[in-house]
């Protein structure tokens, strides 16, 4: 099929490369000209394992352009993959979606299947239909599909080829679009869940909210373990054996960050509140996450004094391993808090860069060794494999102090302690 993907970010680029690999002809468009220029030179503007290679493999079926209108005109399927960031009040900023609707209204002249992959609040696809009609688009010329995306950054390519489900929200009686979606995803083996537009939108928010709640749950248990001389990793792995609970998303630590959980939880809380529902569980999950960093800050304060003379090495800047994404990264927030205490912060990450704004003086270095040299304290903020397998004997030789703060409960306390270092995690003995 001929597909236009609007938005060349994590989701848009992965969608484009995967659809091209499945044999479709894809034009991926973005208003960011610099991004398109890089893509046209064969360079992926973001770090996502395997994505650049997949784009190169399929370059005969994959083109990049900043000409959004032309791409809308020339393709019968239009994927919307633009960002839906948070507003200060927690609601979703729909301005990028609205800008796409303007372009669709201007350039639709032949029948289109419009597939919303961006995460959008309940009722957004109905809003898209209303706005397109108001802007004069012939109702016969477009069908709407809500096809939320469940990929994780760091494993985006694998996740899109191997989803546990494909959710397809359709307008009443629209069997034609179901056929289009089956053709698009032919070759991907997973259950097809056909729903209404509204259900598909809410499925996406519920999935993210549940996973975020699971993380906050284990973080609360970790705090209880911490005060009780109990080990949260043992508790988590054991309760996880019960298939009703499941072992995933029970890793306690600094809390969840990223471009999705924090904003999607806020958006769902906002939507629920607007509908007169008190979202007590969602608010509690958010509260635990928002206060989890302070728990670590207290621990660091307990073990260090005279902050102005102390150096802290923060290992990890990205919100999770295998990505360069720092949106709502717990590590970046932690660094800001450490700097405010007056500590000298030196950070290292294999791929991510410290943001230039809100940076009160933390420096970023190019190697783990440079970061930990003469450090009084080392904090593991992102569980990159290279940090999990650090040689603690060598680390001890480089450091000035002995404090190791494991912000992801990802290293073995005994391994650290046996080299004379002081291990601090959350809920670990
Ligand atoms: P992103 O910020 O990486 O990319 C969005 C891209 O859209 C940017 O390159 C931007 O320039 C472009 N854009 C914005 N407005 C445009 C317009 N009017 N025309 C053309 N291009 C435009 O975002 P992302 O992380 O890929 O997320 C996209 C959507 O997918 C969001 O709704 C997000 O919640 C959802 N989602 C993201 C992930 C993830 O892991 N990142 C996973 C599932 C769902
Ligand atoms: C998450 C979901 O997992 C995807 O299914 C979803 O598509 C995506 O959001 C989205 O909607 O954008 P992602 O944000 O890429 O994916 O990363 P996750 O692996 O879910 O991790 C999110 C955060 O939770 C990270 O900061 C991670 O460190 C943290 N986390 C994760 C924990 O603290 N503990 C865990 O057990 C798992």
Short mmCIF file of C-alpha atoms and ligand atoms in Angstrom, two decimals, residues 5-14 29-33 35 45-46 48 65-66 68 80-85 92 95-101 103 116-120 148-154 156 160 204-205 208 258-261 263-264 319-320 325 327, ligand 1:
data_model
loop_
_atom_site.label_atom_id
_atom_site.label_comp_id
_atom_site.label_asym_id
_atom_site.label_seq_id
_atom_site.Cartn_x
_atom_site.Cartn_y
_atom_site.Cartn_z
CA UNK A 5 3.54 8.75 8.01
CA UNK A 6 3.32 12.20 9.60
CA UNK A 7 5.98 12.72 12.29
CA UNK A 8 9.52 11.36 12.11
CA UNK A 9 10.06 10.72 15.82
CA UNK A 10 10.49 7.47 17.73
CA UNK A 11 7.07 6.17 16.72
CA UNK A 12 6.85 7.64 13.21
CA UNK A 13 10.28 6.43 12.13
CA UNK A 14 9.79 2.96 13.56
CA UNK A 29 7.11 13.51 6.55
CA UNK A 30 8.09 15.94 9.24
CA UNK A 31 7.98 19.73 9.51
CA UNK A 32 11.44 19.67 11.05
CA UNK A 33 13.58 20.22 7.93
CA UNK A 35 15.52 16.05 10.73
CA UNK A 45 18.26 11.50 14.11
CA UNK A 46 17.63 9.47 17.27
CA UNK A 48 16.97 3.41 18.67
CA UNK A 65 10.18 14.65 2.94
CA UNK A 66 9.15 17.93 4.55
CA UNK A 68 3.45 17.27 4.14
CA UNK A 80 -0.56 10.43 12.45
CA UNK A 81 2.53 9.98 14.65
CA UNK A 82 3.16 13.50 15.95
CA UNK A 83 3.88 14.30 19.59
CA UNK A 84 1.20 14.82 22.23
CA UNK A 85 3.18 16.46 25.05
CA UNK A 92 -2.65 16.78 26.56
CA UNK A 95 -1.60 21.51 18.99
CA UNK A 96 0.48 19.16 16.78
CA UNK A 97 -2.59 17.01 16.10
CA UNK A 98 -4.60 20.14 15.25
CA UNK A 99 -1.91 21.29 12.87
CA UNK A 100 -2.07 17.89 11.11
CA UNK A 101 -5.86 18.25 10.85
CA UNK A 103 -3.04 20.00 6.61
CA UNK A 116 -4.07 7.83 14.57
CA UNK A 117 -1.06 6.24 16.23
CA UNK A 118 -0.22 9.18 18.50
CA UNK A 119 -1.50 8.69 22.05
CA UNK A 120 -4.56 10.93 22.22
CA UNK A 148 -2.50 3.11 19.40
CA UNK A 149 1.13 2.09 19.68
CA UNK A 150 2.56 0.01 22.53
CA UNK A 151 6.26 -0.06 21.62
CA UNK A 152 8.94 0.66 24.21
CA UNK A 153 11.91 2.84 23.41
CA UNK A 154 15.10 0.79 23.26
CA UNK A 156 10.94 -0.28 19.42
CA UNK A 160 6.60 -3.36 16.41
CA UNK A 204 -3.77 2.88 25.41
CA UNK A 205 -4.08 5.13 28.47
CA UNK A 208 0.31 2.89 30.47
CA UNK A 258 10.16 9.03 29.81
CA UNK A 259 7.98 10.76 27.30
CA UNK A 260 4.94 8.60 28.05
CA UNK A 261 4.13 7.33 31.56
CA UNK A 263 2.36 12.60 30.66
CA UNK A 264 -0.19 9.85 30.00
CA UNK A 319 15.20 7.86 31.10
CA UNK A 320 16.00 4.17 30.55
CA UNK A 325 15.75 10.10 25.15
CA UNK A 327 12.24 13.44 28.30
P1 LIG B 1 8.60 12.62 18.90
O1 LIG B 1 8.57 13.91 19.62
O2 LIG B 1 9.83 11.78 18.94
O3 LIG B 1 8.25 12.87 17.35
C1 LIG B 1 7.20 13.64 16.90
C2 LIG B 1 7.60 14.24 15.54
O4 LIG B 1 6.45 14.86 14.96
C3 LIG B 1 8.67 15.33 15.63
O5 LIG B 1 9.76 14.99 14.81
C4 LIG B 1 7.95 16.60 15.15
O6 LIG B 1 8.80 17.48 14.43
C5 LIG B 1 6.89 16.02 14.26
N1 LIG B 1 5.73 16.90 14.03
C6 LIG B 1 5.04 17.62 14.94
N2 LIG B 1 4.00 18.26 14.35
C7 LIG B 1 4.06 17.94 13.04
C8 LIG B 1 3.24 18.28 11.92
N3 LIG B 1 2.16 19.05 12.08
N4 LIG B 1 3.57 17.78 10.71
C9 LIG B 1 4.64 16.98 10.57
N5 LIG B 1 5.45 16.62 11.59
C10 LIG B 1 5.15 17.09 12.83
O7 LIG B 1 7.36 11.80 19.44
P2 LIG B 1 7.24 10.22 19.69
O8 LIG B 1 8.00 9.83 20.90
O9 LIG B 1 7.50 9.51 18.41
O10 LIG B 1 5.70 10.10 20.06
C11 LIG B 1 4.70 10.34 19.10
C12 LIG B 1 3.36 9.91 19.66
O11 LIG B 1 3.38 8.50 19.90
C13 LIG B 1 2.99 10.53 21.00
O12 LIG B 1 1.60 10.72 21.05
C14 LIG B 1 3.39 9.49 22.02
O13 LIG B 1 2.65 9.56 23.23
C15 LIG B 1 3.07 8.22 21.28
N6 LIG B 1 3.85 7.06 21.67
C16 LIG B 1 5.19 7.19 21.90
C17 LIG B 1 5.94 6.08 22.24
C18 LIG B 1 7.41 6.20 22.54
O14 LIG B 1 7.98 5.26 23.07
N7 LIG B 1 8.08 7.31 22.21
C19 LIG B 1 5.33 4.82 22.33
C20 LIG B 1 3.96 4.72 22.07
C21 LIG B 1 3.23 5.85 21.74
#
